[in-house]
Amino acid sequence: MRPKPESSRPLNDLIGSLSSQEFEFFRHSFDVGEGTVGQVLYHPGDPVENVYFPCGPTLLSLAIAANEDRDVEAVLIGREGAVGVVADGDGLPTYSRISVKAGGPLVRLPVRKLGEAKAGSGGLERLLARYSHYLLAYLGQSAVCNAVHSIEQRAAKWIVQIIEHTGAEDVTLTHEQLAALLGIGRSYASRIIQRFKAEGILDTARGTLRVQDLPELQQRSCQCSGWLKKHYTELFSSSP
């Protein structure tokens, strides 16, 4: 992507890639607020009426039901993307629970407004089509990752991914939340954390993981995030 330089633009890559004309069309419809940790933007079945753009360190989570009382977090979306962009303004129901994983600036835009702009802008339509393609790749890679990579590799991947999105070395992540990311029980997640702690990779405080050795944590991670970042760069390496 090639972000536009206007300092008034929220720090989101999709918003940054809008043409000046497109940004002016949206400017007064953007509702810039603050996402708080745990805030639920959509429950399964809710009509998709707004697009949400996480900005800066903000991180959104898409969790999918595994059974009646258990959700597994399948996707994390930061400033590289948005949720709700694939809707066409007709109130289609959302499938996952979408919530704020790491708090920070959050831009809301009515889906209706996005649909109006897409109708008159081939460039915007291509931009969103590329992002939809990326999301499909993300979901496919996540399915492969869950099938073939060890729990330790996946745990390292999620922690590194949160660090890369938020820029913070102290990761606000409880044992229960890590278990939800991995689709395992809390006790198993605790054993993974204690193993990393014993090896000097992590330290812990109440509800927080402090990374002591990021290169080693990256080494323990699978390569899924790297492949996805490469694909994202390939998709957005030129103007839409």
Coordinates of C-alpha atoms in Angstrom, one line a residue:
M1 CA 0.0 0.0 0.0
R2 CA 1.0 3.6 -0.5
P3 CA -0.4 5.6 2.4
K4 CA -1.5 9.2 1.7
P5 CA 0.4 11.8 3.7
E6 CA -2.4 13.9 5.2
S7 CA -1.8 14.0 8.9
S8 CA -5.6 14.2 9.5
R9 CA -6.1 10.6 8.3
P10 CA -6.6 7.9 11.0
L11 CA -3.6 5.5 11.2
N12 CA -5.2 2.7 9.3
D13 CA -3.6 1.3 6.1
L14 CA -6.9 0.9 4.2
I15 CA -7.9 4.5 5.0
G16 CA -4.4 5.6 4.1
S17 CA -4.7 4.0 0.7
L18 CA -7.9 5.9 -0.2
S19 CA -7.5 8.5 -2.9
S20 CA -7.9 12.1 -1.8
Q21 CA -11.4 12.2 -3.4
E22 CA -12.5 9.1 -1.7
F23 CA -11.1 10.3 1.7
E24 CA -13.0 13.6 1.3
F25 CA -16.2 11.6 0.6
F26 CA -15.8 9.6 3.8
R27 CA -14.3 12.3 6.1
H28 CA -17.5 13.6 7.6
S29 CA -18.9 10.1 8.0
F30 CA -16.0 8.7 10.0
D31 CA -16.9 8.4 13.7
V32 CA -13.5 8.3 15.5
G33 CA -13.7 6.8 19.0
E34 CA -11.8 4.7 21.4
G35 CA -12.1 0.9 21.5
T36 CA -11.8 -0.7 24.9
V37 CA -10.5 -4.2 25.7
G38 CA -13.3 -6.7 25.7
Q39 CA -15.8 -4.4 23.9
V40 CA -18.0 -6.4 21.6
L41 CA -18.7 -4.9 18.2
Y42 CA -20.8 -7.7 16.8
H43 CA -22.4 -10.8 18.2
P44 CA -23.1 -13.7 15.9
G45 CA -26.3 -13.0 13.9
D46 CA -26.1 -9.2 14.3
P47 CA -26.7 -7.3 11.1
V48 CA -23.5 -5.8 9.7
E49 CA -24.4 -2.1 9.7
N50 CA -20.9 -0.5 10.3
V51 CA -17.4 -1.0 9.1
Y52 CA -14.8 -0.8 11.9
F53 CA -11.2 0.3 11.1
P54 CA -8.7 -0.4 14.0
C55 CA -6.0 2.3 14.1
G56 CA -2.5 2.5 15.5
P57 CA -2.2 -0.2 18.2
T58 CA -5.8 -1.2 18.2
L59 CA -6.5 -4.9 17.6
L60 CA -9.8 -6.7 16.9
S61 CA -10.5 -10.4 17.3
L62 CA -12.9 -12.6 15.4
A63 CA -14.0 -15.6 17.5
I64 CA -16.0 -18.5 16.1
A65 CA -18.1 -20.9 18.1
A66 CA -16.6 -24.3 18.6
N67 CA -19.5 -25.5 20.7
E68 CA -22.4 -24.0 22.7
D69 CA -20.2 -22.6 25.5
R70 CA -16.8 -22.1 23.8
D71 CA -15.4 -19.8 21.2
V72 CA -12.1 -20.0 19.4
E73 CA -10.4 -16.8 18.2
A74 CA -9.5 -17.4 14.5
V75 CA -8.4 -14.0 13.3
L76 CA -6.7 -10.9 14.7
I77 CA -7.1 -7.6 12.7
G78 CA -5.0 -4.5 13.3
R79 CA -4.3 -1.3 11.4
E80 CA -3.7 -3.2 8.2
G81 CA -7.4 -3.9 7.8
A82 CA -11.0 -3.6 8.9
V83 CA -14.1 -5.6 9.7
G84 CA -17.4 -5.3 7.8
V85 CA -15.9 -4.3 4.5
V86 CA -17.3 -7.3 2.7
A87 CA -20.9 -6.4 3.5
D88 CA -23.0 -4.6 0.8
G89 CA -25.3 -2.6 3.1
D90 CA -28.2 -5.0 3.2
G91 CA -27.8 -6.0 6.8
L92 CA -26.3 -9.5 6.3
P93 CA -25.7 -11.3 9.6
T94 CA -22.2 -11.6 11.0
Y95 CA -21.0 -15.1 11.7
S96 CA -18.3 -14.5 14.4
R97 CA -18.1 -12.6 17.6
I98 CA -16.0 -9.5 16.9
S99 CA -14.5 -7.7 19.9
V100 CA -11.6 -5.4 20.8
K101 CA -8.5 -7.4 21.8
A102 CA -6.2 -4.4 22.3
G103 CA -7.6 -1.0 22.9
G104 CA -7.0 2.2 21.0
P105 CA -8.4 4.4 18.3
L106 CA -11.3 2.9 16.3
V107 CA -13.1 4.4 13.3
R108 CA -16.7 3.5 12.5
L109 CA -18.2 4.0 9.1
P110 CA -21.8 3.1 8.1
V111 CA -21.8 0.2 5.5
R112 CA -24.3 2.2 3.6
K113 CA -21.8 5.0 3.0
L114 CA -19.1 2.5 1.9
G115 CA -21.6 1.0 -0.6
E116 CA -22.3 4.5 -2.1
A117 CA -18.6 5.1 -2.6
K118 CA -18.0 1.7 -4.2
A119 CA -20.7 2.3 -6.7
G120 CA -18.9 5.3 -8.0
S121 CA -15.2 4.2 -7.6
G122 CA -13.6 1.3 -9.4
G123 CA -10.4 1.9 -7.5
L124 CA -12.1 1.6 -4.1
E125 CA -13.9 -1.6 -5.2
R126 CA -10.6 -3.1 -6.3
L127 CA -9.0 -2.1 -3.0
L128 CA -11.7 -3.8 -1.0
A129 CA -11.7 -6.9 -3.3
R130 CA -7.9 -7.3 -2.6
Y131 CA -8.5 -7.0 1.1
S132 CA -11.3 -9.6 0.9
H133 CA -8.9 -11.9 -0.9
Y134 CA -6.4 -11.4 1.9
L135 CA -9.0 -12.3 4.6
L136 CA -9.8 -15.5 2.7
A137 CA -6.1 -16.3 2.6
Y138 CA -5.8 -15.5 6.4
L139 CA -8.7 -17.9 7.2
G140 CA -7.2 -20.6 5.0
Q141 CA -3.7 -20.3 6.6
S142 CA -5.3 -20.4 10.0
A143 CA -7.0 -23.7 9.2
V144 CA -3.7 -25.1 8.0
C145 CA -1.8 -23.8 11.0
N146 CA -4.3 -25.3 13.5
A147 CA -4.0 -28.7 11.7
V148 CA -0.2 -29.1 11.4
H149 CA 1.6 -26.8 13.8
S150 CA 2.3 -27.6 17.4
I151 CA 0.5 -25.7 20.2
E152 CA 3.9 -24.2 21.3
Q153 CA 4.4 -22.8 17.7
R154 CA 0.9 -21.4 17.6
A155 CA 1.3 -19.8 21.0
A156 CA 4.5 -18.1 20.0
K157 CA 2.9 -17.0 16.8
W158 CA -0.1 -15.3 18.5
I159 CA 2.1 -13.5 21.1
V160 CA 4.5 -12.3 18.4
Q161 CA 1.5 -11.1 16.3
I162 CA 0.1 -9.1 19.2
I163 CA 3.4 -7.5 19.8
E164 CA 3.8 -6.6 16.1
H165 CA 0.3 -5.1 16.0
T166 CA 0.5 -3.1 19.3
G167 CA 4.2 -2.3 19.5
A168 CA 4.2 -3.2 23.2
E169 CA 6.5 -5.7 24.8
D170 CA 4.1 -6.1 27.6
V171 CA 1.2 -8.2 26.2
T172 CA -2.1 -8.0 28.1
L173 CA -3.1 -11.6 27.8
T174 CA -4.5 -13.9 30.5
H175 CA -4.1 -17.7 30.5
E176 CA -7.8 -18.0 29.5
Q177 CA -7.4 -15.6 26.6
L178 CA -4.3 -17.5 25.3
A179 CA -6.3 -20.7 25.6
A180 CA -9.1 -19.1 23.5
L181 CA -6.6 -18.2 20.8
L182 CA -5.3 -21.7 20.7
G183 CA -8.6 -23.6 21.2
I184 CA -7.3 -25.5 24.2
G185 CA -8.0 -25.7 27.9
R186 CA -6.6 -23.1 30.4
S187 CA -4.4 -25.6 32.2
Y188 CA -2.6 -26.5 28.9
A189 CA -2.1 -22.8 28.0
S190 CA -0.7 -22.3 31.5
R191 CA 1.9 -25.1 31.0
I192 CA 3.0 -23.5 27.7
I193 CA 3.4 -20.1 29.5
Q194 CA 5.3 -21.7 32.3
R195 CA 7.6 -23.5 29.9
F196 CA 8.4 -20.2 28.1
K197 CA 9.0 -18.6 31.5
A198 CA 11.3 -21.3 32.7
E199 CA 13.4 -20.9 29.5
G200 CA 13.7 -17.1 30.0
I201 CA 11.5 -16.2 27.0
L202 CA 8.7 -14.7 28.9
D203 CA 8.0 -13.3 32.3
T204 CA 4.5 -12.9 33.8
A205 CA 2.5 -10.6 35.9
R206 CA -1.2 -10.5 36.6
G207 CA -2.9 -10.7 33.2
T208 CA 0.3 -9.6 31.4
L209 CA 3.1 -11.4 29.5
R210 CA 6.4 -9.6 29.3
V211 CA 8.6 -10.8 26.5
Q212 CA 12.2 -11.2 27.6
D213 CA 13.6 -12.8 24.4
L214 CA 11.7 -11.7 21.3
P215 CA 14.1 -13.3 18.8
E216 CA 13.8 -16.7 20.5
L217 CA 10.0 -16.3 20.6
Q218 CA 10.0 -15.5 16.9
Q219 CA 12.2 -18.6 16.3
R220 CA 9.7 -20.8 18.2
S221 CA 6.8 -19.4 16.1
C222 CA 5.6 -21.1 12.9
Q223 CA 6.0 -19.2 9.6
C224 CA 2.3 -18.5 9.0
S225 CA 2.3 -14.8 9.9
G226 CA 5.4 -14.2 7.7
W227 CA 3.7 -15.8 4.7
L228 CA 0.5 -13.8 5.2
K229 CA 2.5 -10.6 5.5
K230 CA 4.3 -11.4 2.3
H231 CA 1.0 -12.1 0.5
Y232 CA -0.5 -8.8 1.9
T233 CA 2.5 -6.9 0.5
E234 CA 2.1 -8.5 -2.9
L235 CA -1.6 -7.7 -3.0
F236 CA -1.2 -4.0 -2.0
S237 CA 2.2 -3.3 -3.6
S238 CA 0.6 -1.0 -6.2
S239 CA -2.3 1.4 -6.3
P240 CA -5.7 -0.2 -6.6

